[in-house]
Amino acid sequence: FVEASNKLAEALKRQKLLNEKQAELATTAQSQNQASQKCPADLSLRQLAANAHNNLGMLLLRRNRFEEAIAPFQASIQIRPDFWPGHYNLGLSFDNIGKSDEAIEQYRQTINLNSNYAPARYSLANALNNTGVPLLNVSDKLATAEALFREACQISPTYWQAQYNLGLVLNRTNRLEEALKAYSAALRLNPNCESAKKLLADATQELKAQSSK
C-alpha cells in the first residue's frame, strides 16, 4: 500500500510539473506572438514566435495530447510558412489521430523545405504504406496501392515494409519477375522477414512452372 501511494504521489508530482511547464510555454508563445505581430517584418521575432508555438506543441505531443498539439503547430507555420519543424510535428499530430491524408501533406511540405530530414522521409513512407495496405484486398484499388508503395520506396529506400507490400501487389497482378525483385529488396533490408522468404520461394517456383509450360 505504501509503495502504491508513493508511486501515485510521484505521478501526481510529474503531472503538476508538466502542467506548469505547459502553462509556461503557452504564455511564452502568446508573448512571442504578440511581439512578432507588432513588427511583422522582423524575421527574427517571427522565428522566435514559431519556435515558441512549436515547443508548446512538442510538449503536448510528449503528453499524447495529439489533438491539442495541432493548434500550436498550425500557429507556428502560419507565422513562418517555411518553418519545417512545425510542418513535421503537425504531420505527427495528424498521424496519431488517424488523419493520414493531412499527415501526408505535412510530411511532403517538410521534405520540400528540408529534403535531407530522414525522419520526415520515413514518416511519409510509413503513412503512404499504411494508406495502401487496406487497398490490397480491393481489386480495383491495386493500382492505387502500387503507386503508394512505389512512392514510399522512393521516398525512403530503406523502408522494407513498402518493398514487401509492393511485392504483394505485383504478385496479385501476375508480374512475378517484378514481385521477386520487390521481395528480394525487402529481404535485403530485413533478412528476418519469414513471410517475405516464403513468398519469394513461392513466386520463384511459380515462375519456373510457367516457364516450363
mmCIF file of C-alpha atoms in Angstrom, residues 11-201:
data_model
loop_
_atom_site.group_PDB
_atom_site.id
_atom_site.type_symbol
_atom_site.label_atom_id
_atom_site.label_comp_id
_atom_site.label_asym_id
_atom_site.label_seq_id
_atom_site.Cartn_x
_atom_site.Cartn_y
_atom_site.Cartn_z
ATOM 1 C CA ALA A 11 2.880 10.538 -10.748
ATOM 2 C CA LEU A 12 0.842 13.465 -9.450
ATOM 3 C CA LYS A 13 4.031 15.445 -8.933
ATOM 4 C CA ARG A 14 5.141 14.780 -12.529
ATOM 5 C CA GLN A 15 1.689 15.729 -13.770
ATOM 6 C CA LYS A 16 1.825 19.004 -11.825
ATOM 7 C CA LEU A 17 5.259 19.836 -13.238
ATOM 8 C CA LEU A 18 4.090 19.097 -16.774
ATOM 9 C CA ASN A 19 1.019 21.279 -16.301
ATOM 10 C CA GLU A 20 3.217 24.099 -15.041
ATOM 11 C CA LYS A 21 5.612 23.706 -17.969
ATOM 12 C CA GLN A 22 2.713 23.671 -20.423
ATOM 13 C CA ALA A 23 1.305 26.877 -18.933
ATOM 14 C CA GLU A 24 4.750 28.479 -19.103
ATOM 15 C CA LEU A 25 5.208 27.533 -22.745
ATOM 16 C CA ALA A 26 1.713 28.770 -23.614
ATOM 17 C CA THR A 27 2.479 32.136 -22.006
ATOM 18 C CA THR A 28 5.791 32.369 -23.874
ATOM 19 C CA ALA A 29 4.107 31.505 -27.178
ATOM 20 C CA GLN A 30 1.459 34.181 -26.653
ATOM 21 C CA SER A 31 4.082 36.763 -25.702
ATOM 22 C CA GLN A 32 6.304 35.979 -28.672
ATOM 23 C CA ASN A 33 3.317 36.021 -30.981
ATOM 24 C CA GLN A 34 2.304 39.492 -29.799
ATOM 25 C CA ALA A 35 5.862 40.739 -30.280
ATOM 26 C CA SER A 36 6.031 39.397 -33.829
ATOM 27 C CA GLN A 37 2.676 40.966 -34.710
ATOM 28 C CA LYS A 38 3.976 44.390 -33.675
ATOM 29 C CA CYS A 39 6.937 44.021 -36.070
ATOM 30 C CA PRO A 40 5.750 41.600 -38.786
ATOM 31 C CA ALA A 41 8.764 42.389 -40.981
ATOM 32 C CA ASP A 42 11.207 41.264 -38.304
ATOM 33 C CA LEU A 43 12.093 37.682 -39.278
ATOM 34 C CA SER A 44 13.949 37.020 -36.033
ATOM 35 C CA LEU A 45 10.832 37.813 -33.991
ATOM 36 C CA ARG A 46 8.716 35.598 -36.228
ATOM 37 C CA GLN A 47 11.235 32.795 -35.812
ATOM 38 C CA LEU A 48 11.112 33.154 -32.025
ATOM 39 C CA ALA A 49 7.313 33.038 -32.127
ATOM 40 C CA ALA A 50 7.284 29.988 -34.392
ATOM 41 C CA ASN A 51 9.747 28.225 -32.084
ATOM 42 C CA ALA A 52 7.660 29.073 -29.030
ATOM 43 C CA HIS A 53 4.489 27.586 -30.534
ATOM 44 C CA ASN A 54 6.416 24.545 -31.730
ATOM 45 C CA ASN A 55 7.843 23.977 -28.232
ATOM 46 C CA LEU A 56 4.348 24.067 -26.759
ATOM 47 C CA GLY A 57 3.124 21.599 -29.361
ATOM 48 C CA MET A 58 6.041 19.254 -28.741
ATOM 49 C CA LEU A 59 5.240 19.110 -25.036
ATOM 50 C CA LEU A 60 1.640 18.231 -25.893
ATOM 51 C CA LEU A 61 2.908 15.522 -28.260
ATOM 52 C CA ARG A 62 5.007 14.034 -25.479
ATOM 53 C CA ARG A 63 1.906 14.022 -23.285
ATOM 54 C CA ASN A 64 -0.048 12.203 -26.043
ATOM 55 C CA ARG A 65 -2.384 15.165 -26.381
ATOM 56 C CA PHE A 66 -2.298 14.956 -30.137
ATOM 57 C CA GLU A 67 -5.448 16.934 -30.952
ATOM 58 C CA GLU A 68 -4.386 19.744 -28.619
ATOM 59 C CA ALA A 69 -0.970 19.831 -30.272
ATOM 60 C CA ILE A 70 -2.442 20.660 -33.679
ATOM 61 C CA ALA A 71 -3.256 24.306 -32.886
ATOM 62 C CA PRO A 72 0.223 25.399 -31.747
ATOM 63 C CA PHE A 73 1.887 23.646 -34.690
ATOM 64 C CA GLN A 74 -0.559 25.308 -37.073
ATOM 65 C CA ALA A 75 0.242 28.620 -35.422
ATOM 66 C CA SER A 76 3.964 28.050 -35.919
ATOM 67 C CA ILE A 77 3.621 27.553 -39.680
ATOM 68 C CA GLN A 78 1.162 30.427 -40.024
ATOM 69 C CA ILE A 79 3.828 32.667 -38.530
ATOM 70 C CA ARG A 80 6.609 31.098 -40.615
ATOM 71 C CA PRO A 81 5.272 29.038 -43.556
ATOM 72 C CA ASP A 82 8.836 27.852 -44.204
ATOM 73 C CA PHE A 83 9.242 26.534 -40.640
ATOM 74 C CA TRP A 84 9.751 22.861 -41.447
ATOM 75 C CA PRO A 85 9.772 21.534 -37.833
ATOM 76 C CA GLY A 86 6.231 22.852 -37.428
ATOM 77 C CA HIS A 87 5.096 21.073 -40.587
ATOM 78 C CA TYR A 88 6.712 17.825 -39.485
ATOM 79 C CA ASN A 89 5.287 17.902 -35.972
ATOM 80 C CA LEU A 90 1.867 18.840 -37.328
ATOM 81 C CA GLY A 91 2.125 15.752 -39.528
ATOM 82 C CA LEU A 92 2.896 13.626 -36.481
ATOM 83 C CA SER A 93 -0.142 15.057 -34.695
ATOM 84 C CA PHE A 94 -2.431 14.249 -37.605
ATOM 85 C CA ASP A 95 -0.877 10.801 -37.961
ATOM 86 C CA ASN A 96 -1.579 9.967 -34.334
ATOM 87 C CA ILE A 97 -5.280 10.769 -34.624
ATOM 88 C CA GLY A 98 -5.729 8.822 -37.850
ATOM 89 C CA LYS A 99 -5.813 11.738 -40.310
ATOM 90 C CA SER A 100 -3.466 10.173 -42.831
ATOM 91 C CA ASP A 101 -4.143 12.496 -45.763
ATOM 92 C CA GLU A 102 -3.425 15.562 -43.650
ATOM 93 C CA ALA A 103 -0.299 13.916 -42.220
ATOM 94 C CA ILE A 104 0.991 13.017 -45.689
ATOM 95 C CA GLU A 105 0.541 16.609 -46.850
ATOM 96 C CA GLN A 106 2.547 17.938 -43.900
ATOM 97 C CA TYR A 107 5.315 15.379 -44.390
ATOM 98 C CA ARG A 108 5.537 16.393 -48.044
ATOM 99 C CA GLN A 109 5.783 20.032 -47.019
ATOM 100 C CA THR A 110 8.573 19.145 -44.589
ATOM 101 C CA ILE A 111 10.580 17.338 -47.267
ATOM 102 C CA ASN A 112 10.055 20.210 -49.713
ATOM 103 C CA LEU A 113 11.560 22.556 -47.131
ATOM 104 C CA ASN A 114 14.238 20.166 -45.842
ATOM 105 C CA SER A 115 14.829 17.315 -48.259
ATOM 106 C CA ASN A 116 17.551 15.755 -46.108
ATOM 107 C CA TYR A 117 15.428 15.285 -42.991
ATOM 108 C CA ALA A 118 15.346 11.480 -42.736
ATOM 109 C CA PRO A 119 12.565 11.212 -40.082
ATOM 110 C CA ALA A 120 10.171 13.053 -42.392
ATOM 111 C CA ARG A 121 11.022 10.695 -45.236
ATOM 112 C CA TYR A 122 10.460 7.670 -43.014
ATOM 113 C CA SER A 123 7.181 9.080 -41.656
ATOM 114 C CA LEU A 124 5.936 9.865 -45.152
ATOM 115 C CA ALA A 125 6.877 6.378 -46.373
ATOM 116 C CA ASN A 126 5.128 4.861 -43.381
ATOM 117 C CA ALA A 127 1.978 6.930 -43.945
ATOM 118 C CA LEU A 128 1.896 6.089 -47.652
ATOM 119 C CA ASN A 129 2.417 2.403 -46.874
ATOM 120 C CA ASN A 130 -0.334 2.384 -44.249
ATOM 121 C CA THR A 131 -2.698 4.101 -46.673
ATOM 122 C CA GLY A 132 -2.012 1.464 -49.291
ATOM 123 C CA VAL A 133 -2.359 -1.614 -47.090
ATOM 124 C CA PRO A 134 -6.209 -1.608 -46.881
ATOM 125 C CA LEU A 135 -6.333 -1.351 -50.684
ATOM 126 C CA LEU A 136 -4.501 -4.658 -51.128
ATOM 127 C CA ASN A 137 -7.779 -6.544 -50.772
ATOM 128 C CA VAL A 138 -9.717 -4.332 -53.189
ATOM 129 C CA SER A 139 -9.153 -5.499 -56.750
ATOM 130 C CA ASP A 140 -9.926 -2.176 -58.431
ATOM 131 C CA LYS A 141 -7.658 -0.291 -55.991
ATOM 132 C CA LEU A 142 -4.485 -2.285 -56.603
ATOM 133 C CA ALA A 143 -3.090 0.325 -58.996
ATOM 134 C CA THR A 144 -3.522 2.998 -56.347
ATOM 135 C CA ALA A 145 -1.872 0.772 -53.763
ATOM 136 C CA GLU A 146 1.036 0.103 -56.115
ATOM 137 C CA ALA A 147 1.569 3.826 -56.676
ATOM 138 C CA LEU A 148 1.587 4.451 -52.931
ATOM 139 C CA PHE A 149 4.084 1.658 -52.241
ATOM 140 C CA ARG A 150 6.348 2.747 -55.089
ATOM 141 C CA GLU A 151 6.395 6.302 -53.793
ATOM 142 C CA ALA A 152 7.134 5.040 -50.292
ATOM 143 C CA CYS A 153 10.081 3.012 -51.637
ATOM 144 C CA GLN A 154 11.395 6.041 -53.492
ATOM 145 C CA ILE A 155 10.971 8.399 -50.524
ATOM 146 C CA SER A 156 12.668 6.045 -48.059
ATOM 147 C CA PRO A 157 14.685 3.315 -49.817
ATOM 148 C CA THR A 158 15.392 1.519 -46.521
ATOM 149 C CA TYR A 159 11.694 1.128 -45.675
ATOM 150 C CA TRP A 160 11.365 -2.618 -46.196
ATOM 151 C CA GLN A 161 7.627 -2.829 -45.483
ATOM 152 C CA ALA A 162 6.831 -0.863 -48.625
ATOM 153 C CA GLN A 163 9.044 -3.170 -50.716
ATOM 154 C CA TYR A 164 7.244 -6.153 -49.233
ATOM 155 C CA ASN A 165 3.779 -4.738 -49.939
ATOM 156 C CA LEU A 166 4.830 -3.714 -53.433
ATOM 157 C CA GLY A 167 5.742 -7.361 -53.954
ATOM 158 C CA LEU A 168 2.244 -8.376 -52.862
ATOM 159 C CA VAL A 169 0.617 -6.055 -55.398
ATOM 160 C CA LEU A 170 2.882 -7.224 -58.203
ATOM 161 C CA ASN A 171 2.234 -10.842 -57.278
ATOM 162 C CA ARG A 172 -1.516 -10.343 -57.332
ATOM 163 C CA THR A 173 -1.323 -8.692 -60.749
ATOM 164 C CA ASN A 174 0.739 -11.602 -62.124
ATOM 165 C CA ARG A 175 4.002 -9.684 -62.522
ATOM 166 C CA LEU A 176 6.083 -12.348 -60.862
ATOM 167 C CA GLU A 177 9.510 -11.195 -62.009
ATOM 168 C CA GLU A 178 8.886 -7.726 -60.594
ATOM 169 C CA ALA A 179 7.444 -9.269 -57.439
ATOM 170 C CA LEU A 180 10.622 -11.323 -56.987
ATOM 171 C CA LYS A 181 12.706 -8.142 -57.116
ATOM 172 C CA ALA A 182 10.484 -6.461 -54.526
ATOM 173 C CA TYR A 183 10.574 -9.440 -52.150
ATOM 174 C CA SER A 184 14.346 -9.677 -52.590
ATOM 175 C CA ALA A 185 14.693 -5.978 -51.777
ATOM 176 C CA ALA A 186 12.562 -6.417 -48.669
ATOM 177 C CA LEU A 187 14.729 -9.321 -47.528
ATOM 178 C CA ARG A 188 17.944 -7.403 -48.097
ATOM 179 C CA LEU A 189 16.587 -4.737 -45.773
ATOM 180 C CA ASN A 190 15.061 -7.201 -43.307
ATOM 181 C CA PRO A 191 16.629 -10.672 -43.596
ATOM 182 C CA ASN A 192 14.422 -11.974 -40.767
ATOM 183 C CA CYS A 193 11.101 -11.455 -42.558
ATOM 184 C CA GLU A 194 9.881 -15.061 -42.808
ATOM 185 C CA SER A 195 6.767 -14.212 -44.833
ATOM 186 C CA ALA A 196 8.929 -12.479 -47.467
ATOM 187 C CA LYS A 197 11.135 -15.580 -47.635
ATOM 188 C CA LYS A 198 8.111 -17.807 -48.210
ATOM 189 C CA LEU A 199 6.557 -15.506 -50.809
ATOM 190 C CA LEU A 200 9.882 -15.227 -52.619
ATOM 191 C CA ALA A 201 10.174 -19.028 -52.724
#
